[in-house]
Short mmCIF file of C-alpha atoms and ligand atoms in Angstrom, two decimals:
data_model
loop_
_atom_site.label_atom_id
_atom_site.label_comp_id
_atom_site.label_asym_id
_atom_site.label_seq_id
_atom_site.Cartn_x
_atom_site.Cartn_y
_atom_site.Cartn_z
CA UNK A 5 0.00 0.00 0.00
CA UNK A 6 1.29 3.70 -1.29
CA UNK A 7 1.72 5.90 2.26
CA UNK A 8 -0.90 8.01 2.40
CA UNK A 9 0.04 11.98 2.67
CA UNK A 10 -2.22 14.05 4.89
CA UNK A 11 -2.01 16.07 8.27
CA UNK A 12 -3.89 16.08 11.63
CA UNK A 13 -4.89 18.28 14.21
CA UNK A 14 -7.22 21.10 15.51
CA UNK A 15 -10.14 21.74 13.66
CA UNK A 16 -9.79 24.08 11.01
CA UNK A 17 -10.84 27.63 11.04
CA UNK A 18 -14.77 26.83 8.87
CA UNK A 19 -13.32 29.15 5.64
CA UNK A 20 -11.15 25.99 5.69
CA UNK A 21 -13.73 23.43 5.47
CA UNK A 22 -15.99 22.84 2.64
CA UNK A 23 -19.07 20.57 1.87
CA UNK A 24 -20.01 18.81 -1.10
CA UNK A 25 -23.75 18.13 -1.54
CA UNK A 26 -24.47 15.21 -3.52
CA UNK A 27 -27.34 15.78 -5.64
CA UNK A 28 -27.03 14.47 -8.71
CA UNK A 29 -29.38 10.90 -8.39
CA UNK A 30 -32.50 10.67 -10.34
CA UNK A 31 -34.19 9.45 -6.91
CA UNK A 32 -36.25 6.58 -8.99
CA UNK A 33 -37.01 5.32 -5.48
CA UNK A 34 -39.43 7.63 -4.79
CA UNK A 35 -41.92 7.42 -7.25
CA UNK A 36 -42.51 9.40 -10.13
CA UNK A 37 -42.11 12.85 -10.87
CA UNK A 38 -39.29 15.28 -10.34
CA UNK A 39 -36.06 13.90 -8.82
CA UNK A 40 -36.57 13.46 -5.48
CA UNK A 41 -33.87 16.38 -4.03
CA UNK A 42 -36.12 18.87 -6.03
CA UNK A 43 -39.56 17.77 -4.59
CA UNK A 44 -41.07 19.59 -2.33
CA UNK A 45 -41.00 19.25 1.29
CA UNK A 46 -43.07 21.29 3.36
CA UNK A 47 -43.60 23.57 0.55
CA UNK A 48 -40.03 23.99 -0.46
CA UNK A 49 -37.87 21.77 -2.39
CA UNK A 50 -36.01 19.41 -0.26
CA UNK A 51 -32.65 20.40 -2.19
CA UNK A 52 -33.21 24.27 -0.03
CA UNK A 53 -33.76 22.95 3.19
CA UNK A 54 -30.46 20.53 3.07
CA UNK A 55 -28.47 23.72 1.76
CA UNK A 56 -29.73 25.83 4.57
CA UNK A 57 -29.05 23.27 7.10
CA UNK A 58 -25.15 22.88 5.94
CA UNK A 59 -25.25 26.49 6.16
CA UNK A 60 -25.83 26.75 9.38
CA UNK A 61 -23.07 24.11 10.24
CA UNK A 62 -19.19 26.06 10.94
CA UNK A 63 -18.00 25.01 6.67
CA UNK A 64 -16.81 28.01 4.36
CA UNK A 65 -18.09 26.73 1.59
CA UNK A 66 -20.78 24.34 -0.18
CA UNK A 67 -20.65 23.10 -3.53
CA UNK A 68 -23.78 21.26 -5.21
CA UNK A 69 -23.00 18.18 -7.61
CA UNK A 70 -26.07 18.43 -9.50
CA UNK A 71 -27.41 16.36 -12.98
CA UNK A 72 -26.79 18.18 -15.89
CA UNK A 73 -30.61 18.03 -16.97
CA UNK A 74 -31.02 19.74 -13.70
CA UNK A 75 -29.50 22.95 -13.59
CA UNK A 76 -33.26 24.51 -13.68
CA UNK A 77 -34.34 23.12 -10.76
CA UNK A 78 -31.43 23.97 -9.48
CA UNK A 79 -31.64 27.02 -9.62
CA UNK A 80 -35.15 27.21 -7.96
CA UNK A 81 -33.98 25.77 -5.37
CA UNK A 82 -31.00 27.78 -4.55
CA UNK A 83 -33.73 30.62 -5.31
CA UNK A 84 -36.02 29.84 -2.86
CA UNK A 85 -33.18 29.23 0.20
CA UNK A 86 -32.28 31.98 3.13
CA UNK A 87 -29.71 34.60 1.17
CA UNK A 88 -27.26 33.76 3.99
CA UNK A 89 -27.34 30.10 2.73
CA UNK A 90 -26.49 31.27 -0.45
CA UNK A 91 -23.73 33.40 0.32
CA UNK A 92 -21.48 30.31 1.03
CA UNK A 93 -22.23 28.50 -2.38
CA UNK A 94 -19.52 28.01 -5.30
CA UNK A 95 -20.82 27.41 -8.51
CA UNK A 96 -22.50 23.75 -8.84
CA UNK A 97 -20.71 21.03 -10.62
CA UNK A 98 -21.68 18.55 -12.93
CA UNK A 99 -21.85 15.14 -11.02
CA UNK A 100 -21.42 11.20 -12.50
CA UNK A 101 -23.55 8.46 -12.57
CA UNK A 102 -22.70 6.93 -9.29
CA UNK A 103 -22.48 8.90 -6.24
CA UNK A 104 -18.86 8.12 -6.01
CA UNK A 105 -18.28 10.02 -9.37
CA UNK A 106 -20.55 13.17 -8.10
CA UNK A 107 -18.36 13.12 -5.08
CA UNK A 108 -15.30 12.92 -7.35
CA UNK A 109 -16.45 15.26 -9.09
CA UNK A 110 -16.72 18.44 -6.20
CA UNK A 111 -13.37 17.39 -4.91
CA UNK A 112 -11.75 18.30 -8.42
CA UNK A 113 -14.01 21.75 -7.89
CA UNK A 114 -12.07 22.04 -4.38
CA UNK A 115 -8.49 21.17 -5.47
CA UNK A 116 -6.13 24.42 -5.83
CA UNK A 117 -8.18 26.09 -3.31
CA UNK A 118 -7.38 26.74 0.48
CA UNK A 119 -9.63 23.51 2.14
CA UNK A 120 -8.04 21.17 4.85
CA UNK A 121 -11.26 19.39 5.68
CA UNK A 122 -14.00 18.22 2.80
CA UNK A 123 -17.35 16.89 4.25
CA UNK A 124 -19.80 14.74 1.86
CA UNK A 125 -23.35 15.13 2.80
CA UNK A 126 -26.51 13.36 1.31
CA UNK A 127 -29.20 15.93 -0.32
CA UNK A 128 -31.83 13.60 0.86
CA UNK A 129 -30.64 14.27 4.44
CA UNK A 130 -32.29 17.50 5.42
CA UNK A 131 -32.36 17.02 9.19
CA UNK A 132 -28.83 17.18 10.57
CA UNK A 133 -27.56 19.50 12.93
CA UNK A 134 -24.72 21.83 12.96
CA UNK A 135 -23.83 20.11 15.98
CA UNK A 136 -23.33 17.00 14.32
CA UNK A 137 -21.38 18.64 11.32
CA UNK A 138 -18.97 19.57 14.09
CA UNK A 139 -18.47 16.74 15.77
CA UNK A 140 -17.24 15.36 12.44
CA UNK A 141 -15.53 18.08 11.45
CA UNK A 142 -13.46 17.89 14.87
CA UNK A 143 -12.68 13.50 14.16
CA UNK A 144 -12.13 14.09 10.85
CA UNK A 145 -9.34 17.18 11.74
CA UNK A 146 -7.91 14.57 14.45
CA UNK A 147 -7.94 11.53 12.76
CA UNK A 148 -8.49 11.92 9.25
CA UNK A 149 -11.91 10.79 8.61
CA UNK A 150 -14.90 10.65 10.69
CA UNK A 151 -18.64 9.55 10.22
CA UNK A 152 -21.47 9.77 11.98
CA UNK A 153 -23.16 6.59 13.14
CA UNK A 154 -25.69 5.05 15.54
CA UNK A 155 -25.86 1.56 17.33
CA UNK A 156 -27.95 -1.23 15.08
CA UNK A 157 -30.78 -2.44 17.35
CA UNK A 158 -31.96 -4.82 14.97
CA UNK A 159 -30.11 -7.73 14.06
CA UNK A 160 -28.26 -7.96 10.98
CA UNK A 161 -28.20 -10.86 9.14
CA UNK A 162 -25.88 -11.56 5.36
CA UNK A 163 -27.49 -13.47 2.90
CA UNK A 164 -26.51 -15.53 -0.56
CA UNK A 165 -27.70 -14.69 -3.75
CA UNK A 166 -30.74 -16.94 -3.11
CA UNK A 167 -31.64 -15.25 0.32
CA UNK A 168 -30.43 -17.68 2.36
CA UNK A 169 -28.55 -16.46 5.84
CA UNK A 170 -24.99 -17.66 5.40
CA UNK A 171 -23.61 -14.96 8.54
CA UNK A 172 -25.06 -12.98 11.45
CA UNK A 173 -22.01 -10.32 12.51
CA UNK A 174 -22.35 -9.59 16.00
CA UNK A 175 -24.46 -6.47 16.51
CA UNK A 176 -22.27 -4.58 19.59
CA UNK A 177 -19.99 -4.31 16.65
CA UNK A 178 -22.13 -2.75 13.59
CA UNK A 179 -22.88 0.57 13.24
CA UNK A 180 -25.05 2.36 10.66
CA UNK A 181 -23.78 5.28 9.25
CA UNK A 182 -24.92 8.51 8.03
CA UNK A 183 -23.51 11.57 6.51
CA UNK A 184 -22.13 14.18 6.67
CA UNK A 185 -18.88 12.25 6.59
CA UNK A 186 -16.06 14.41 6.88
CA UNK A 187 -12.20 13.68 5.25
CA UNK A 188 -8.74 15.67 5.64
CA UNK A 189 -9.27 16.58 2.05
CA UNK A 190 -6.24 15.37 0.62
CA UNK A 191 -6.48 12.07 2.04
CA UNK A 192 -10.31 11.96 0.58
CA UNK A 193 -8.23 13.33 -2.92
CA UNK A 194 -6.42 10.53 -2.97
CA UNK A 195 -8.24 8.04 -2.20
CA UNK A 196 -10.59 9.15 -4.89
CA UNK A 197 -7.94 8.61 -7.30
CA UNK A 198 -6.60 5.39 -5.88
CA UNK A 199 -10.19 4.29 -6.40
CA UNK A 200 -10.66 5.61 -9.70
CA UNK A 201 -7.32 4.01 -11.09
CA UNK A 202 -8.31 0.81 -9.65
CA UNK A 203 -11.59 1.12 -11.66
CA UNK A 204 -13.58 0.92 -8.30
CA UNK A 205 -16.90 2.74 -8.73
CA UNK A 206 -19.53 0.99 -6.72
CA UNK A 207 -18.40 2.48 -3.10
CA UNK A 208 -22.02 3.57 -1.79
CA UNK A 209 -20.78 6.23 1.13
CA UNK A 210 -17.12 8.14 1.02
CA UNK A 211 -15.78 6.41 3.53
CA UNK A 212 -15.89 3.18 2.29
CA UNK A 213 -13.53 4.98 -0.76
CA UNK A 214 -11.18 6.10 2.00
CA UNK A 215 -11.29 2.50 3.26
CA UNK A 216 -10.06 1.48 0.53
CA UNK A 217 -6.99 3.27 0.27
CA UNK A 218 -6.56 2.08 3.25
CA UNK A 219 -6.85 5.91 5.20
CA UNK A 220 -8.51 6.28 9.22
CA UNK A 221 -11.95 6.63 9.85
CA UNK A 222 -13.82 7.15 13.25
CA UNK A 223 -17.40 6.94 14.15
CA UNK A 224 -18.48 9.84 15.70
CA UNK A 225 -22.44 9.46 17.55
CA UNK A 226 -25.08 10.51 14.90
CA UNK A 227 -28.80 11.40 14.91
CA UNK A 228 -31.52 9.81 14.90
CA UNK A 229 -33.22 12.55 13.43
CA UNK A 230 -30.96 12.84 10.54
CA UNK A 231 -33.11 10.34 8.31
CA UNK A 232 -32.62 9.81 4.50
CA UNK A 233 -35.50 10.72 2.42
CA UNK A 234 -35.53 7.51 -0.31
CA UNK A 235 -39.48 6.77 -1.12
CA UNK A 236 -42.47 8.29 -0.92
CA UNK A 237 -43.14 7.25 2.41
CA UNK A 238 -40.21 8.86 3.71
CA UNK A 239 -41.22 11.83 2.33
CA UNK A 240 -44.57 11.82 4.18
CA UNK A 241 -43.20 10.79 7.48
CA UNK A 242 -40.61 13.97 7.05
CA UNK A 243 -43.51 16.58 6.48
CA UNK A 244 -45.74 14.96 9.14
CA UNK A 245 -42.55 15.41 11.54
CA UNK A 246 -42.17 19.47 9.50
CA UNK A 247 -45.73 20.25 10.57
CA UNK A 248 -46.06 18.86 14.04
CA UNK A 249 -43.24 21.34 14.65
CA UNK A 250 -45.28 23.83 13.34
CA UNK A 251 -48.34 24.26 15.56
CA UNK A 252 -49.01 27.93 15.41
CA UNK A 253 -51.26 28.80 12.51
CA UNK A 254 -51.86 31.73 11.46
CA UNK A 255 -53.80 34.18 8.91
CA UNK A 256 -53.08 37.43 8.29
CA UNK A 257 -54.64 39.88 5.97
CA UNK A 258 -53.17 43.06 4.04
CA UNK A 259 -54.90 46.05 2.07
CA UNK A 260 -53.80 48.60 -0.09
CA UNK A 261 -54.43 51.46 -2.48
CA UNK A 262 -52.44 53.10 -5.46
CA UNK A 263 -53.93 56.13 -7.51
CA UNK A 264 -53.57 56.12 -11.04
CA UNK A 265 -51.15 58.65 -12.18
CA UNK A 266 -49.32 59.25 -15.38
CA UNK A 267 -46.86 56.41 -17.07
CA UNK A 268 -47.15 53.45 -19.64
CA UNK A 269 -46.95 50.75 -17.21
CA UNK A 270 -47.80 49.05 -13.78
CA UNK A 271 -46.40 47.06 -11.37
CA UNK A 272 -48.57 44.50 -10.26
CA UNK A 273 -48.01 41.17 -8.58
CA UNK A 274 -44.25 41.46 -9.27
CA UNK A 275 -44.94 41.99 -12.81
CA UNK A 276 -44.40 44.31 -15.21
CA UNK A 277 -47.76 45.52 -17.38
CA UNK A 278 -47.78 47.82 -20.27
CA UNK A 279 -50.71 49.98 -19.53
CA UNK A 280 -51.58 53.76 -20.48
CA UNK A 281 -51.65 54.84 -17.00
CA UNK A 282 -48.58 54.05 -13.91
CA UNK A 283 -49.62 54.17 -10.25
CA UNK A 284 -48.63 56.75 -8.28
CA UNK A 285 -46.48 55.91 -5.08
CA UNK A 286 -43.09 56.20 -3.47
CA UNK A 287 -41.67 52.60 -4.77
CA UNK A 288 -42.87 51.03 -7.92
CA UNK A 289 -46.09 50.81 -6.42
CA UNK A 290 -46.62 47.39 -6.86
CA UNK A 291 -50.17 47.61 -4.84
CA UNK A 292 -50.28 43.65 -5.22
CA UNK A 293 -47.06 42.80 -3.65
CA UNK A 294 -47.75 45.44 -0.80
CA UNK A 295 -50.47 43.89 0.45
CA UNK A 296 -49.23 40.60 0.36
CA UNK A 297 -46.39 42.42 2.74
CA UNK A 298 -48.90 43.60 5.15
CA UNK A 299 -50.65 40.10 5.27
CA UNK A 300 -47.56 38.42 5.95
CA UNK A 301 -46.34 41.39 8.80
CA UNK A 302 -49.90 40.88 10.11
CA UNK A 303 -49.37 37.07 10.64
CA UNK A 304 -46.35 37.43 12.30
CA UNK A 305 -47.66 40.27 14.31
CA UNK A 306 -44.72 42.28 13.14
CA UNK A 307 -45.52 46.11 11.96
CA UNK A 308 -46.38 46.77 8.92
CA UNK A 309 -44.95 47.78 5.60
CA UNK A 310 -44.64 51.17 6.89
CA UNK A 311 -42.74 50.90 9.89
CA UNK A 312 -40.31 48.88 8.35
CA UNK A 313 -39.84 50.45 5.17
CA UNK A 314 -40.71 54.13 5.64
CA UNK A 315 -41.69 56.36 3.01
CA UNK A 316 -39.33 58.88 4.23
CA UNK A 317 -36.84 56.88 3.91
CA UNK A 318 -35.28 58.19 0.29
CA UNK A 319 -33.42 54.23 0.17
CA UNK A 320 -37.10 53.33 -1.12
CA UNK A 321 -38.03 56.00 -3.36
CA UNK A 322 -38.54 53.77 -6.60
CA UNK A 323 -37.39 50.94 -5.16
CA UNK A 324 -38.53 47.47 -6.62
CA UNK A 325 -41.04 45.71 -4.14
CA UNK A 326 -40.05 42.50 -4.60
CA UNK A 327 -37.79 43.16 -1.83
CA UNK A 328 -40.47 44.24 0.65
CA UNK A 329 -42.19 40.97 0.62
CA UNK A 330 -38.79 38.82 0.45
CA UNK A 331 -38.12 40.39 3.51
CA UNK A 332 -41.26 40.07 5.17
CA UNK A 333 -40.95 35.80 4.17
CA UNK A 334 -36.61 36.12 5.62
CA UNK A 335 -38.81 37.54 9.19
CA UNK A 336 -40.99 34.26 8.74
CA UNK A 337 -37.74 32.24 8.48
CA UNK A 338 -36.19 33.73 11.40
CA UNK A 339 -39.09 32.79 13.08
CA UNK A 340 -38.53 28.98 12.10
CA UNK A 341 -41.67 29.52 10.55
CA UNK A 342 -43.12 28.56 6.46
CA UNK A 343 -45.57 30.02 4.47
CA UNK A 344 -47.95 27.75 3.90
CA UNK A 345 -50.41 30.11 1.51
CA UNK A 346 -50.64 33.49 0.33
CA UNK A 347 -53.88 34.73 -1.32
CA UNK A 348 -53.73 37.79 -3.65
CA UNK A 349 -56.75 39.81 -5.24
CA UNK A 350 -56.84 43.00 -7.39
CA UNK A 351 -59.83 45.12 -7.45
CA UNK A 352 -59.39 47.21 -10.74
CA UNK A 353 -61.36 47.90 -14.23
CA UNK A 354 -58.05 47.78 -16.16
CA UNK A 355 -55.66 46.30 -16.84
CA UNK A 356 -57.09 42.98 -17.27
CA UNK A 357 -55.33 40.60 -15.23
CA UNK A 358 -56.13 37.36 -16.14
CA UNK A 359 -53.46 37.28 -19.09
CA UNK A 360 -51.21 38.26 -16.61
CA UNK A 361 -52.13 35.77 -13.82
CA UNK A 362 -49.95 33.00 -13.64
CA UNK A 363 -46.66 34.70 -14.17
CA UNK A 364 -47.73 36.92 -11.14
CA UNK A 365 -48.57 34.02 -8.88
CA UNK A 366 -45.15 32.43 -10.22
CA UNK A 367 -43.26 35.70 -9.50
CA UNK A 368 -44.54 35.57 -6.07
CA UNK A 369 -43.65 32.15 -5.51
CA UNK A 370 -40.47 32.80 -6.37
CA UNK A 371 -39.79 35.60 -4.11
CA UNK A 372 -41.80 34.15 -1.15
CA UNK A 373 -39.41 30.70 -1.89
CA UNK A 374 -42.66 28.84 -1.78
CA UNK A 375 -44.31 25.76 -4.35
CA UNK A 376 -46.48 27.30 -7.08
CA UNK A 377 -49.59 25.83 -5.72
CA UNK A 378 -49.17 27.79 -2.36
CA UNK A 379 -49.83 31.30 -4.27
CA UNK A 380 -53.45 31.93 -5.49
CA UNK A 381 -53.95 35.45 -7.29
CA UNK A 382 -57.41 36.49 -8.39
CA UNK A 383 -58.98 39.42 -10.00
CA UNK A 384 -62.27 41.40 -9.84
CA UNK A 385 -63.57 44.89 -11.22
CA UNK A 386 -65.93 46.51 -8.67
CA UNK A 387 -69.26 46.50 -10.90
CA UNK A 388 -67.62 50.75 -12.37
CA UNK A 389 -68.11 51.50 -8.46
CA UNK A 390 -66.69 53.61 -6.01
CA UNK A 391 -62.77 54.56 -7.18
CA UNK A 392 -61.91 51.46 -8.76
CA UNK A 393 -64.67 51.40 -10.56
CA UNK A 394 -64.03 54.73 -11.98
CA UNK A 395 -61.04 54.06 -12.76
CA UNK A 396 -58.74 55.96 -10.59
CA UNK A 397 -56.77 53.33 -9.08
CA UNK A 398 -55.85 49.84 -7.97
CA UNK A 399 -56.90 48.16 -4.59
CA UNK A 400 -55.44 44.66 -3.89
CA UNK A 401 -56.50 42.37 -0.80
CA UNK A 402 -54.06 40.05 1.15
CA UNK A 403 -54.36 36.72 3.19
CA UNK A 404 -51.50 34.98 4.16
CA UNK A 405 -51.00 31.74 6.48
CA UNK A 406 -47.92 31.19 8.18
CA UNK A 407 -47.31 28.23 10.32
CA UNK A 408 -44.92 28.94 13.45
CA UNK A 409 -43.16 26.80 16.14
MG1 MG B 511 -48.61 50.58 -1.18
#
C-alpha cells in the first residue's frame, strides 16, 4: 500500500472546510415525478432545506454536484433558500452516474483552493444539525476521517444470492452510518484517485472509498433525526414530523391602495404591465405585492410595511417591491416559521389581469421561496363603483398563512 500523505490536528478555522452536496441521483425510489432532491418538502424543495441546514453548520463553503438536466431546478432551489445560505455557495458542478463520481467530481471543484477538511453530505438528508457537522468536522481534523453513526438495534443478518442467511455479525460491533462524513481533504483526494485508477466505482458512502486506500476513519455518535428521504413514504413521514413542529397557525390579511397617475406601465403582482396609465407611489407601487407584505407582517404580528420600510426613507423611493415581501418571508424564516399560503386579489377595471395571472402568482412564488400551488392570485372589477370602478386606481386584498413553532 502507497503511504498516504495528509495532516492532523485542531479543527480548522470553517473558511477551511468545505461541503459537497451530492445531488445528482434521479431518486427513482421515490416514485414518479421530479427527482426526489427537487420535490417539495413542506412547501419547499427538499434540495433548499439541506443547503440551509449545511449552512448553518461552521463550513466556508458548499458546492452542489447536480445532474446536468437539472441545472433549472437547481436554480429554484438555490432561489427559494435563506440569502445567507447562499452566500457560502460556489458554482455547482456537474456530477457522474454513481455517487462516487458526483463526489469525485466536487473534490476536483475544491483542489487548488485553500480547504483542509472536505465533508460529503446526502441531499436527501435535510435534518442534521450543525452540531453533528462539528463533531465530524473535529474526528475528521484529528484523525483523518470521521462519520457519523448510531448503534444497530436490529439484528443484521448476510445473505446468498438466493436469500439464504450464510452470517449474522455480531451487533455490539455494527454501526449504521450517516452523513455528513467528513475527510482531511487530501487524504479523501487521494483516495478518490486510488479508487478511480483501480476502476472501483460501486463504493455507496465516502468512507468506504477512503477505506479502501486504506486511510482512518472514526465513528463519531449521529442522529436519529438525521433520516434519509428515499421513497415516498419517507417523504410523508418527514412533512408529518415538519408540521407537528409547526403548531401555530396563522392568517393574516393586508390592504392597499395606489392612484392612477401618469406612465405606460404598472407594477402588479411582481410583474411588469404595459398599460396607459402608472400608479402613483413612493416605490414602484406594486399595490399587489404590498399587500401581500402587510398580510404576511400581520401574521407574524410584526408592523407593517410602513414601519419597516418608511416612506421617508429616500433608500425606497422607486425601489422594486419585490424586496419588501422577500423580507417580510426572511422575518418568517427567522421565526422557524413557512408560508404555507398566500392569497392575492386586485380590485381594478383595467388592466385585465387574467393574461397576466400565472406569471404573477409564479413571481410571487419565487420571491416568497414557496411551491407554485401555495400562491393563489385572483382578480375582480368593482361593478364601475366607487374609485376602482371609476377608474382611478388599484386596490389589492391580502391573506396569508404562516405556520410557526
Ligand atoms: Mg402601497
Amino acid at each position: 500500500m502507497i503511504k498516504l500523505a495528509f495532516s492532523c490536528g485542531a479543527p480548522p478555522d470553517p473558511s477551511r472546510v468545505a461541503l459537497i452536496l451530492v445531488a445528482a441521483g434521479r431518486g427513482s425510489r421515490a416514485g414518479e415525478g421530479l427527482p426526489k432532491q427537487y420535490r417539495p418538502l413542506g412547501g419547499r424543495p427538499l434540495l433548499t432545506r439541506t443547503l440551509e441546514a449545511a449552512a448553518a453548520c461552521p463550513v466556508g463553503r458548499i458546492v452542489v454536484a447536480i445532474h446536468p438536466d437539472d441545472a433549472a431546478l437547481y436554480d429554484e432551489a438555490v432561489a427559494a433558500a435563506a440569502p445567507q445560505a447562499r452566500d457560502k455557495l460556489a458554482p455547482p458542478v456537474f456530477g457522474g452516474a454513481t455517487r462516487q463520481a458526483s463526489v469525485r467530481a466536487g473534490v476536483e471543484a475544491l483542489a487548488g483552493a485553500d480547504f483542509e477538511i472536505a465533508l460529503a453530505h446526502d441531499a436527501a438528508r435535510p435534518f442534521f444539525s450543525a452540531q453533528l457537522c462539528a463533531r465530524v468536522i473535529e474526528a475528521a481534523a484529528r484523525v483523518g476521517g470521521a462519520v457519523p453513526g448510531l448503534p444497530v438495534t436490529d439484528t443484521v443478518k448476510e445473505v446468498d444470492g438466493a436469500g439464504r442467511v450464510v452470517n449474522t455479525p455480531e451487533r455490539a460491533r455494527l454501526r449504521a452510518v450517516q452523513t455528513p462524513q467528513g475527510f482531511a481533504l487530501a487524504l479523501l483526494a487521494q483516495a478518490h484517485e486510488r479508487a478511480k485508477a483501480a476502476g472501483r466505482e460501486d463504493f455507496t458512502d465516502d468512507a468506504a472509498v477512503v477505506e479502501f486506500a486504506g486511510g482512518p476513519i472514526e465513528i463519531v455518535e449521529g442522529e436519529k433525526t438525521n433520516v434519509k428521504i428515499t421513497e415516498a413514504a419517507d417523504f410523508a413521514a418527514a412533512e408529518g414530523r415538519l408540521l407537528a413542529a409547526l403548531p401555530d397557525i396563522r392568517v393574516g390579511q393586508g390592504y392597499d391602495v395606489h392612484a392612477f397617475g401618469e406612465g405606460d406601465h404598472v407594477w402588479l403582482g411582481g410583474v411588469k404591465i404595459a398599460h396607459p396609465q402608472g400608479l402613483v407611489g413612493h416605490s414602484d407601487a406594486d399595490v399587489g405585492l404590498h399587500a401581500l407584505t402587510d398580510a404576511i407582517f400581520g401574521a407574524l404580528g410584526d408592523g407593517d410595511i410602513g414601519s419597516h420600510f418608511p416612506p421617508s426613507d429616500m433608500r425606497w423611493k422607486g425601489a422594486a417591491s419585490d424586496q419588501f415581501l422577500a423580507f417580510a418571508c426572511e422575518r418568517v424564516r427567522a421565526r422557524g416559521g413557512m408560508i404555507a399560503h398566500l392569497d392575492l386579489t386586485l380590485v381594478c377595471e383595467a388592466p385585465k389581469i387574467g393574461p397576466h395571472r400565472e406569471a404573477m402568482r409564479a413571481r410571487v412564488a419565487a420571491i416568497a421561496g414557496v411551491a407554485l400551488d401555495r400562491v393563489g392570485v385572483k382578480a375582480t372589477t368593482s361593478e364601475r363603483l366607487g374609485f376602482t370602478g371609476r377608474g382611478e386606481g388599484i386596490a389589492a386584498l391580502a391573506a396569508a398563512t404562516l405556520r410557526l413553532p
